[in-house]
PDB file of C-alpha atoms in Angstrom:
ATOM      1  CA  MET A   1       0.000   0.000   0.000  1.00  0.00           C
ATOM      2  CA  CYS A   2       1.251   3.460  -0.900  1.00  0.00           C
ATOM      3  CA  MET A   3       0.104   6.520   1.042  1.00  0.00           C
ATOM      4  CA  GLY A   4       0.720  10.225   0.545  1.00  0.00           C
ATOM      5  CA  LEU A   5      -0.086  13.479   2.306  1.00  0.00           C
ATOM      6  CA  SER A   6      -0.144  16.906   0.676  1.00  0.00           C
ATOM      7  CA  TRP A   7       0.717  19.593   3.217  1.00  0.00           C
ATOM      8  CA  ALA A   8       0.655  23.321   2.470  1.00  0.00           C
ATOM      9  CA  HIS A   9       3.725  24.706   4.197  1.00  0.00           C
ATOM     10  CA  VAL A  10       1.950  27.816   5.469  1.00  0.00           C
ATOM     11  CA  LEU A  11      -0.069  25.561   7.786  1.00  0.00           C
ATOM     12  CA  GLY A  12       2.998  24.212   9.510  1.00  0.00           C
ATOM     13  CA  ASP A  13       6.451  22.735   9.028  1.00  0.00           C
ATOM     14  CA  ALA A  14       7.431  19.241   7.937  1.00  0.00           C
ATOM     15  CA  PHE A  15       7.531  18.021  11.537  1.00  0.00           C
ATOM     16  CA  SER A  16       3.891  18.989  12.001  1.00  0.00           C
ATOM     17  CA  ALA A  17       3.036  17.000   8.872  1.00  0.00           C
ATOM     18  CA  SER A  18       4.766  13.890  10.248  1.00  0.00           C
ATOM     19  CA  ASN A  19       3.143  14.254  13.651  1.00  0.00           C
ATOM     20  CA  PHE A  20      -0.251  14.738  12.015  1.00  0.00           C
ATOM     21  CA  ILE A  21      -0.116  11.574   9.903  1.00  0.00           C
ATOM     22  CA  ASN A  22       1.294   9.548  12.820  1.00  0.00           C
ATOM     23  CA  MET A  23      -1.621  10.640  15.024  1.00  0.00           C
ATOM     24  CA  TRP A  24      -4.045   9.825  12.194  1.00  0.00           C
ATOM     25  CA  GLY A  25      -2.625   6.301  12.083  1.00  0.00           C
ATOM     26  CA  GLN A  26      -3.239   5.866  15.804  1.00  0.00           C
ATOM     27  CA  ILE A  27      -6.835   7.044  15.488  1.00  0.00           C
ATOM     28  CA  ILE A  28      -7.779   4.782  12.558  1.00  0.00           C
ATOM     29  CA  SER A  29      -6.149   1.873  14.411  1.00  0.00           C
ATOM     30  CA  GLY A  30      -8.673   2.365  17.195  1.00  0.00           C
ATOM     31  CA  ASN A  31      -6.595   4.355  19.670  1.00  0.00           C
ATOM     32  CA  LYS A  32      -8.423   7.305  21.156  1.00  0.00           C
ATOM     33  CA  PRO A  33      -6.891  10.742  20.626  1.00  0.00           C
ATOM     34  CA  PRO A  34      -5.884  12.721  23.729  1.00  0.00           C
ATOM     35  CA  LYS A  35      -8.856  14.438  25.373  1.00  0.00           C
ATOM     36  CA  CYS A  36      -7.004  17.665  25.924  1.00  0.00           C
ATOM     37  CA  LEU A  37      -3.992  19.344  24.391  1.00  0.00           C
ATOM     38  CA  HIS A  38      -1.673  21.866  25.959  1.00  0.00           C
ATOM     39  CA  VAL A  39       0.078  24.762  24.291  1.00  0.00           C
ATOM     40  CA  ALA A  40       3.666  23.976  23.398  1.00  0.00           C
ATOM     41  CA  ASN A  41       6.471  25.995  24.919  1.00  0.00           C
ATOM     42  CA  PRO A  42       8.240  27.386  21.857  1.00  0.00           C
ATOM     43  CA  GLY A  43      11.553  27.822  23.665  1.00  0.00           C
ATOM     44  CA  LYS A  44      14.366  30.047  22.477  1.00  0.00           C
ATOM     45  CA  SER A  45      16.562  29.673  19.455  1.00  0.00           C
ATOM     46  CA  LYS A  46      20.218  29.034  20.254  1.00  0.00           C
ATOM     47  CA  PHE A  47      21.277  31.144  17.271  1.00  0.00           C
ATOM     48  CA  PRO A  48      21.725  34.932  17.614  1.00  0.00           C
ATOM     49  CA  PRO A  49      19.229  37.120  15.732  1.00  0.00           C
ATOM     50  CA  SER A  50      20.302  39.036  12.668  1.00  0.00           C
ATOM     51  CA  THR A  51      21.169  42.714  13.045  1.00  0.00           C
ATOM     52  CA  ARG A  52      20.181  43.500   9.451  1.00  0.00           C
ATOM     53  CA  LYS A  53      17.092  45.417   8.417  1.00  0.00           C
ATOM     54  CA  LYS A  54      15.973  42.888   5.809  1.00  0.00           C
ATOM     55  CA  ALA A  55      16.012  39.112   5.784  1.00  0.00           C
ATOM     56  CA  THR A  56      18.244  37.506   3.161  1.00  0.00           C
ATOM     57  CA  SER A  57      16.731  34.045   3.586  1.00  0.00           C
ATOM     58  CA  ILE A  58      13.556  34.962   1.685  1.00  0.00           C
ATOM     59  CA  LYS A  59      12.923  36.202  -1.837  1.00  0.00           C
ATOM     60  CA  ARG A  60      10.012  38.280  -3.041  1.00  0.00           C
ATOM     61  CA  VAL A  61       8.097  36.699  -5.921  1.00  0.00           C
ATOM     62  CA  ASP A  62       5.253  37.798  -8.154  1.00  0.00           C
ATOM     63  CA  PRO A  63       1.776  37.469  -6.593  1.00  0.00           C
ATOM     64  CA  GLN A  64       0.778  33.800  -6.669  1.00  0.00           C
ATOM     65  CA  GLY A  65      -2.894  34.032  -5.758  1.00  0.00           C
ATOM     66  CA  ASP A  66      -4.217  30.563  -4.967  1.00  0.00           C
ATOM     67  CA  SER A  67      -1.248  28.845  -6.618  1.00  0.00           C
ATOM     68  CA  TRP A  68       1.308  27.351  -4.237  1.00  0.00           C
ATOM     69  CA  LYS A  69       3.916  26.688  -6.932  1.00  0.00           C
ATOM     70  CA  THR A  70       6.179  29.539  -7.922  1.00  0.00           C
ATOM     71  CA  PRO A  71       7.563  29.460 -11.476  1.00  0.00           C
ATOM     72  CA  SER A  72      11.339  29.020 -11.725  1.00  0.00           C
ATOM     73  CA  ASN A  73      13.703  30.545 -14.255  1.00  0.00           C
ATOM     74  CA  CYS A  74      15.331  27.198 -15.038  1.00  0.00           C
ATOM     75  CA  LYS A  75      14.354  23.540 -15.144  1.00  0.00           C
ATOM     76  CA  LEU A  76      14.809  21.935 -11.736  1.00  0.00           C
ATOM     77  CA  GLU A  77      15.451  18.258 -11.143  1.00  0.00           C
ATOM     78  CA  THR A  78      15.078  16.181  -7.975  1.00  0.00           C
ATOM     79  CA  TYR A  79      17.765  13.682  -6.960  1.00  0.00           C
ATOM     80  CA  TYR A  80      17.266  11.166  -4.140  1.00  0.00           C
ATOM     81  CA  PHE A  81      20.048   9.149  -2.545  1.00  0.00           C
ATOM     82  CA  GLN A  82      20.718   7.229   0.648  1.00  0.00           C
ATOM     83  CA  VAL A  83      23.846   7.648   2.755  1.00  0.00           C
ATOM     84  CA  HIS A  84      24.303   4.370   4.596  1.00  0.00           C
ATOM     85  CA  GLU A  85      25.576   4.133   8.148  1.00  0.00           C
ATOM     86  CA  LYS A  86      29.081   3.012   7.100  1.00  0.00           C
ATOM     87  CA  GLN A  87      29.286   5.831   4.570  1.00  0.00           C
ATOM     88  CA  LEU A  88      28.241   8.348   7.224  1.00  0.00           C
ATOM     89  CA  HIS A  89      30.870   7.010   9.617  1.00  0.00           C
ATOM     90  CA  HIS A  90      33.554   7.275   6.925  1.00  0.00           C
ATOM     91  CA  MET A  91      32.457  10.806   6.049  1.00  0.00           C
ATOM     92  CA  VAL A  92      32.459  11.971   9.673  1.00  0.00           C
ATOM     93  CA  THR A  93      35.816  10.395  10.562  1.00  0.00           C
ATOM     94  CA  LYS A  94      37.467  11.822   7.437  1.00  0.00           C
ATOM     95  CA  ILE A  95      36.129  15.353   7.894  1.00  0.00           C
ATOM     96  CA  CYS A  96      36.174  15.483  11.706  1.00  0.00           C
ATOM     97  CA  ALA A  97      39.720  14.249  12.283  1.00  0.00           C
ATOM     98  CA  ARG A  98      39.582  14.601  16.062  1.00  0.00           C
ATOM     99  CA  GLU A  99      37.090  12.821  18.282  1.00  0.00           C
ATOM    100  CA  TYR A 100      35.880  16.006  19.970  1.00  0.00           C
ATOM    101  CA  GLN A 101      35.002  17.473  16.560  1.00  0.00           C
ATOM    102  CA  ALA A 102      32.632  14.628  15.715  1.00  0.00           C
ATOM    103  CA  ALA A 103      30.990  14.988  19.132  1.00  0.00           C
ATOM    104  CA  ILE A 104      29.935  18.618  18.660  1.00  0.00           C
ATOM    105  CA  VAL A 105      28.360  18.393  15.200  1.00  0.00           C
ATOM    106  CA  SER A 106      25.499  16.430  13.656  1.00  0.00           C
ATOM    107  CA  HIS A 107      25.317  14.242  10.570  1.00  0.00           C
ATOM    108  CA  PHE A 108      23.222  17.017   9.040  1.00  0.00           C
ATOM    109  CA  ASP A 109      26.064  19.507   9.547  1.00  0.00           C
ATOM    110  CA  VAL A 110      28.549  17.179   7.847  1.00  0.00           C
ATOM    111  CA  LEU A 111      26.306  16.291   4.892  1.00  0.00           C
ATOM    112  CA  SER A 112      25.348  19.943   4.408  1.00  0.00           C
ATOM    113  CA  ALA A 113      29.003  20.978   4.316  1.00  0.00           C
ATOM    114  CA  VAL A 114      29.784  18.336   1.693  1.00  0.00           C
ATOM    115  CA  ILE A 115      26.878  19.348  -0.549  1.00  0.00           C
ATOM    116  CA  TRP A 116      27.424  23.102  -0.100  1.00  0.00           C
ATOM    117  CA  LYS A 117      31.077  22.730  -1.110  1.00  0.00           C
ATOM    118  CA  CYS A 118      30.151  20.536  -4.091  1.00  0.00           C
ATOM    119  CA  VAL A 119      27.600  23.081  -5.325  1.00  0.00           C
ATOM    120  CA  CYS A 120      30.126  25.909  -4.906  1.00  0.00           C
ATOM    121  CA  ASP A 121      32.657  24.021  -7.020  1.00  0.00           C
ATOM    122  CA  ILE A 122      30.015  23.260  -9.665  1.00  0.00           C
ATOM    123  CA  ARG A 123      28.889  26.895  -9.902  1.00  0.00           C
ATOM    124  CA  GLU A 124      32.460  28.196  -9.651  1.00  0.00           C
ATOM    125  CA  GLU A 125      32.543  31.980  -9.165  1.00  0.00           C
ATOM    126  CA  LYS A 126      28.743  32.152  -8.760  1.00  0.00           C
ATOM    127  CA  GLY A 127      28.831  30.800  -5.222  1.00  0.00           C
ATOM    128  CA  PRO A 128      26.645  30.228  -3.282  1.00  0.00           C
ATOM    129  CA  SER A 129      28.245  32.286  -0.518  1.00  0.00           C
ATOM    130  CA  THR A 130      25.012  32.305   1.518  1.00  0.00           C
ATOM    131  CA  VAL A 131      22.950  29.285   2.513  1.00  0.00           C
ATOM    132  CA  THR A 132      19.685  29.149   4.422  1.00  0.00           C
ATOM    133  CA  ILE A 133      19.281  26.503   7.118  1.00  0.00           C
ATOM    134  CA  CYS A 134      15.863  25.366   8.306  1.00  0.00           C
ATOM    135  CA  SER A 135      15.724  23.451  11.572  1.00  0.00           C
ATOM    136  CA  ASN A 136      13.196  22.994  14.369  1.00  0.00           C
ATOM    137  CA  LYS A 137      13.219  24.152  17.978  1.00  0.00           C
ATOM    138  CA  LYS A 138      11.052  21.241  19.082  1.00  0.00           C
ATOM    139  CA  PRO A 139      10.927  18.520  16.424  1.00  0.00           C
ATOM    140  CA  ASN A 140       8.276  16.273  17.926  1.00  0.00           C
ATOM    141  CA  TRP A 141       5.305  17.247  20.060  1.00  0.00           C
ATOM    142  CA  GLU A 142       3.055  14.944  22.028  1.00  0.00           C
ATOM    143  CA  ASN A 143      -0.385  15.920  23.321  1.00  0.00           C
ATOM    144  CA  GLU A 144       0.265  19.503  22.251  1.00  0.00           C
ATOM    145  CA  PHE A 145      -1.414  21.874  19.835  1.00  0.00           C
ATOM    146  CA  PRO A 146       0.481  21.732  16.525  1.00  0.00           C
ATOM    147  CA  SER A 147       2.759  24.704  16.075  1.00  0.00           C
ATOM    148  CA  ASN A 148       5.246  25.840  13.491  1.00  0.00           C
ATOM    149  CA  GLY A 149       8.593  25.636  15.252  1.00  0.00           C
ATOM    150  CA  MET A 150      10.700  26.159  12.142  1.00  0.00           C
ATOM    151  CA  VAL A 151      13.883  28.132  12.770  1.00  0.00           C
ATOM    152  CA  ILE A 152      15.204  29.913   9.691  1.00  0.00           C
ATOM    153  CA  SER A 153      18.825  31.001   9.795  1.00  0.00           C
ATOM    154  CA  ILE A 154      21.601  31.853   7.367  1.00  0.00           C
ATOM    155  CA  VAL A 155      25.317  31.153   7.130  1.00  0.00           C
ATOM    156  CA  GLU A 156      27.603  33.289   4.986  1.00  0.00           C
ATOM    157  CA  ALA A 157      31.059  32.285   3.796  1.00  0.00           C
ATOM    158  CA  ASP A 158      33.254  32.377   0.716  1.00  0.00           C
ATOM    159  CA  LEU A 159      34.231  28.749   0.134  1.00  0.00           C
ATOM    160  CA  SER A 160      36.399  29.443  -2.915  1.00  0.00           C
ATOM    161  CA  GLY A 161      39.542  29.149  -0.790  1.00  0.00           C
ATOM    162  CA  VAL A 162      38.462  25.909   0.889  1.00  0.00           C
ATOM    163  CA  LYS A 163      40.146  22.888  -0.655  1.00  0.00           C
ATOM    164  CA  ASP A 164      40.147  19.700   1.406  1.00  0.00           C
ATOM    165  CA  ASP A 165      39.508  21.079   4.903  1.00  0.00           C
ATOM    166  CA  LEU A 166      35.740  20.590   5.068  1.00  0.00           C
ATOM    167  CA  TRP A 167      35.843  20.755   8.871  1.00  0.00           C
ATOM    168  CA  GLN A 168      35.866  24.555   8.650  1.00  0.00           C
ATOM    169  CA  VAL A 169      32.635  24.448   6.619  1.00  0.00           C
ATOM    170  CA  VAL A 170      31.039  21.994   9.065  1.00  0.00           C
ATOM    171  CA  LYS A 171      31.963  24.292  11.942  1.00  0.00           C
ATOM    172  CA  LEU A 172      30.420  27.295  10.192  1.00  0.00           C
ATOM    173  CA  ILE A 173      27.129  25.443   9.719  1.00  0.00           C
ATOM    174  CA  ALA A 174      27.089  24.196  13.307  1.00  0.00           C
ATOM    175  CA  GLU A 175      28.154  27.395  15.074  1.00  0.00           C
ATOM    176  CA  LYS A 176      27.802  30.497  12.884  1.00  0.00           C
ATOM    177  CA  ARG A 177      24.131  30.576  12.001  1.00  0.00           C
ATOM    178  CA  VAL A 178      22.243  33.850  12.319  1.00  0.00           C
ATOM    179  CA  GLY A 179      18.504  33.627  12.978  1.00  0.00           C
ATOM    180  CA  GLU A 180      16.082  35.509  10.712  1.00  0.00           C
ATOM    181  CA  ASN A 181      12.636  34.525  12.009  1.00  0.00           C
ATOM    182  CA  SER A 182      11.997  37.923  13.588  1.00  0.00           C
ATOM    183  CA  LEU A 183      13.111  39.782  10.470  1.00  0.00           C
ATOM    184  CA  ILE A 184      10.859  37.652   8.269  1.00  0.00           C
ATOM    185  CA  GLU A 185       7.850  38.218  10.518  1.00  0.00           C
ATOM    186  CA  GLU A 186       8.505  41.969  10.550  1.00  0.00           C
ATOM    187  CA  MET A 187       8.837  42.164   6.757  1.00  0.00           C
ATOM    188  CA  VAL A 188       5.608  40.220   6.197  1.00  0.00           C
ATOM    189  CA  GLU A 189       3.725  42.331   8.756  1.00  0.00           C
ATOM    190  CA  ASN A 190       4.937  45.560   7.143  1.00  0.00           C
ATOM    191  CA  GLU A 191       3.464  44.381   3.840  1.00  0.00           C
ATOM    192  CA  ASN A 192       0.172  43.442   5.573  1.00  0.00           C
ATOM    193  CA  GLY A 193       0.572  39.907   4.291  1.00  0.00           C
ATOM    194  CA  GLU A 194      -0.098  41.065   0.719  1.00  0.00           C
ATOM    195  CA  VAL A 195       3.329  40.225  -0.698  1.00  0.00           C
ATOM    196  CA  ASP A 196       4.471  36.691  -1.532  1.00  0.00           C
ATOM    197  CA  TYR A 197       7.889  35.375  -0.549  1.00  0.00           C
ATOM    198  CA  ILE A 198       9.669  32.051  -0.858  1.00  0.00           C
ATOM    199  CA  VAL A 199      12.240  30.527   1.488  1.00  0.00           C
ATOM    200  CA  CYS A 200      13.215  27.249  -0.171  1.00  0.00           C
ATOM    201  CA  GLY A 201      15.461  28.116  -3.074  1.00  0.00           C
ATOM    202  CA  ALA A 202      15.818  31.825  -2.345  1.00  0.00           C
ATOM    203  CA  ASN A 203      19.318  30.751  -1.330  1.00  0.00           C
ATOM    204  CA  LEU A 204      20.588  27.194  -1.411  1.00  0.00           C
ATOM    205  CA  THR A 205      18.339  25.921   1.391  1.00  0.00           C
ATOM    206  CA  LEU A 206      19.361  23.097   3.747  1.00  0.00           C
ATOM    207  CA  LEU A 207      16.496  21.519   5.694  1.00  0.00           C
ATOM    208  CA  ASN A 208      17.386  19.490   8.780  1.00  0.00           C
ATOM    209  CA  LEU A 209      14.690  16.826   9.149  1.00  0.00           C
ATOM    210  CA  GLU A 210      16.918  14.268  10.905  1.00  0.00           C
ATOM    211  CA  GLU A 211      14.609  14.108  13.908  1.00  0.00           C
ATOM    212  CA  ALA A 212      11.327  14.003  12.002  1.00  0.00           C
ATOM    213  CA  LYS A 213       9.367  10.850  12.819  1.00  0.00           C
ATOM    214  CA  VAL A 214       8.745   9.917   9.205  1.00  0.00           C
ATOM    215  CA  TYR A 215       8.508   6.241  10.161  1.00  0.00           C
ATOM    216  CA  GLY A 216       6.173   6.840  13.098  1.00  0.00           C
ATOM    217  CA  LEU A 217       2.992   5.914  11.207  1.00  0.00           C
ATOM    218  CA  GLU A 218       1.681   2.543  12.402  1.00  0.00           C
ATOM    219  CA  ILE A 219      -1.464   0.843  11.088  1.00  0.00           C
ATOM    220  CA  ASN A 220      -2.461  -2.539  12.504  1.00  0.00           C
ATOM    221  CA  GLY A 221       1.079  -3.185  13.677  1.00  0.00           C
ATOM    222  CA  HIS A 222       2.723  -2.302  10.357  1.00  0.00           C
ATOM    223  CA  ARG A 223       5.123   0.574   9.759  1.00  0.00           C
ATOM    224  CA  PRO A 224       6.350   2.106   6.486  1.00  0.00           C
ATOM    225  CA  ILE A 225       9.076   0.327   4.545  1.00  0.00           C
ATOM    226  CA  PHE A 226      10.124   3.624   2.983  1.00  0.00           C
ATOM    227  CA  ALA A 227       9.132   7.223   3.687  1.00  0.00           C
ATOM    228  CA  ASN A 228      10.280  10.472   2.143  1.00  0.00           C
ATOM    229  CA  TYR A 229       9.359  14.102   1.528  1.00  0.00           C
ATOM    230  CA  VAL A 230       8.898  15.796  -1.829  1.00  0.00           C
ATOM    231  CA  ILE A 231       8.978  19.584  -1.994  1.00  0.00           C
ATOM    232  CA  ASN A 232       7.462  21.761  -4.727  1.00  0.00           C
ATOM    233  CA  GLY A 233       7.846  25.424  -5.588  1.00  0.00           C
ATOM    234  CA  VAL A 234      11.594  25.552  -4.917  1.00  0.00           C
ATOM    235  CA  GLY A 235      13.468  28.621  -6.156  1.00  0.00           C
ATOM    236  CA  ASP A 236      16.376  28.528  -8.599  1.00  0.00           C
ATOM    237  CA  GLU A 237      19.074  28.244  -5.917  1.00  0.00           C
ATOM    238  CA  GLY A 238      17.829  24.800  -4.899  1.00  0.00           C
ATOM    239  CA  ALA A 239      17.124  22.904  -1.697  1.00  0.00           C
ATOM    240  CA  VAL A 240      18.456  19.894   0.223  1.00  0.00           C
ATOM    241  CA  LEU A 241      16.342  17.807   2.619  1.00  0.00           C
ATOM    242  CA  VAL A 242      18.059  15.462   5.086  1.00  0.00           C
ATOM    243  CA  LEU A 243      15.770  12.800   6.584  1.00  0.00           C
ATOM    244  CA  PRO A 244      16.163   9.605   8.626  1.00  0.00           C
ATOM    245  CA  GLY A 245      16.523   6.373   6.712  1.00  0.00           C
ATOM    246  CA  PRO A 246      14.856   3.045   7.556  1.00  0.00           C
ATOM    247  CA  ILE A 247      16.593   0.500   9.765  1.00  0.00           C
ATOM    248  CA  ASN A 248      17.596  -2.473   7.621  1.00  0.00           C
ATOM    249  CA  GLY A 249      14.682  -1.687   5.326  1.00  0.00           C
ATOM    250  CA  LYS A 250      12.196  -2.451   8.099  1.00  0.00           C
ATOM    251  CA  GLY A 251      10.913   1.079   8.468  1.00  0.00           C
ATOM    252  CA  GLU A 252      11.869   1.502  12.111  1.00  0.00           C
ATOM    253  CA  GLY A 253      13.531   4.850  11.539  1.00  0.00           C
ATOM    254  CA  GLY A 254      16.089   6.424  13.842  1.00  0.00           C
ATOM    255  CA  CYS A 255      18.855   6.725  11.203  1.00  0.00           C
ATOM    256  CA  GLY A 256      19.997   3.167  11.933  1.00  0.00           C
ATOM    257  CA  ASN A 257      20.478   2.655   8.213  1.00  0.00           C
ATOM    258  CA  GLY A 258      21.841   6.107   7.540  1.00  0.00           C
ATOM    259  CA  LEU A 259      20.032   9.089   6.080  1.00  0.00           C
ATOM    260  CA  MET A 260      17.887   9.838   3.045  1.00  0.00           C
ATOM    261  CA  VAL A 261      18.766  12.978   1.120  1.00  0.00           C
ATOM    262  CA  THR A 262      16.558  14.808  -1.370  1.00  0.00           C
ATOM    263  CA  VAL A 263      18.296  17.393  -3.551  1.00  0.00           C
ATOM    264  CA  VAL A 264      16.482  19.874  -5.813  1.00  0.00           C
ATOM    265  CA  LEU A 265      18.819  21.759  -8.150  1.00  0.00           C
ATOM    266  CA  PRO A 266      18.910  23.094 -11.704  1.00  0.00           C
ATOM    267  CA  GLU A 267      18.974  20.141 -14.094  1.00  0.00           C
ATOM    268  CA  SER A 268      22.450  20.954 -15.417  1.00  0.00           C
ATOM    269  CA  GLN A 269      23.930  20.793 -11.904  1.00  0.00           C
ATOM    270  CA  ILE A 270      22.399  17.482 -10.783  1.00  0.00           C
ATOM    271  CA  LEU A 271      24.573  15.312 -13.044  1.00  0.00           C
ATOM    272  CA  LEU A 272      27.719  17.130 -11.907  1.00  0.00           C
ATOM    273  CA  LEU A 273      26.727  16.696  -8.255  1.00  0.00           C
ATOM    274  CA  LYS A 274      26.155  12.962  -8.776  1.00  0.00           C
ATOM    275  CA  ARG A 275      29.622  12.601 -10.284  1.00  0.00           C
ATOM    276  CA  ARG A 276      31.270  14.501  -7.423  1.00  0.00           C
ATOM    277  CA  LEU A 277      29.508  12.509  -4.713  1.00  0.00           C
ATOM    278  CA  GLU A 278      30.385   9.218  -6.383  1.00  0.00           C
ATOM    279  CA  LYS A 279      34.006  10.203  -6.952  1.00  0.00           C
ATOM    280  CA  ASP A 280      34.689  11.724  -3.526  1.00  0.00           C
ATOM    281  CA  TRP A 281      32.404   9.684  -1.252  1.00  0.00           C
ATOM    282  CA  ASN A 282      31.290   6.607  -3.215  1.00  0.00           C
ATOM    283  CA  ILE A 283      27.658   7.746  -2.984  1.00  0.00           C
ATOM    284  CA  VAL A 284      25.435   6.724  -5.879  1.00  0.00           C
TER     285      VAL A 284
END
């Protein structure tokens, strides 16, 4: 059986979509939903807010009306690949030469650094020197009202001088993010909500979905064999989604069998990225 869920992003982030479908599975399996829900504590972002007047993580687009897909200026292609546990271990140990380095960063940070550097090399002098990172303050809620906990931040760096030392890029992604949520909210409010913006693809956008419970759906004792996200309406700069992979193909989640990666880039860049990943990291 194949099952899909279409989720308009304005209603909530990808974590809310996963939590929604997992709760739906419990209800149709005969489990009663919680009688009362409490309001989630949003918490504070660990990244400092931007001191700029305008957010650079969003891009203004022509009015879209009821259409949720923004037209792009080039043909985009989607590339899916799995990074197995052994490949992840090799990648981390090669990039994070010292044990303490591996302990302070995530697999998402390492994968993002690899892909960012690859895209920079492919585009040559065109960058990207700025990437947007989307993460979540509280990935999974239980017995709480759904809320959009997406944290949008940016990292800026010129990677043209970076050769083999990817640790410096990993460290930038892990430690040098600047939050833009407040700026985005202020810009939208100033326009009275009448102007359309995009986030994904305004810059190269890296979405950390490592902790999303994409394998949490259970119906009559059965869990998904494979689960993934597809994203539409991405801007020309592209997007990268990093999700948990199934454990030994049994759909138990938890990254036990590595990570699933979805890359959306201009068609001409996808083939070059595939070649780089296969050559440098044996990822196909």
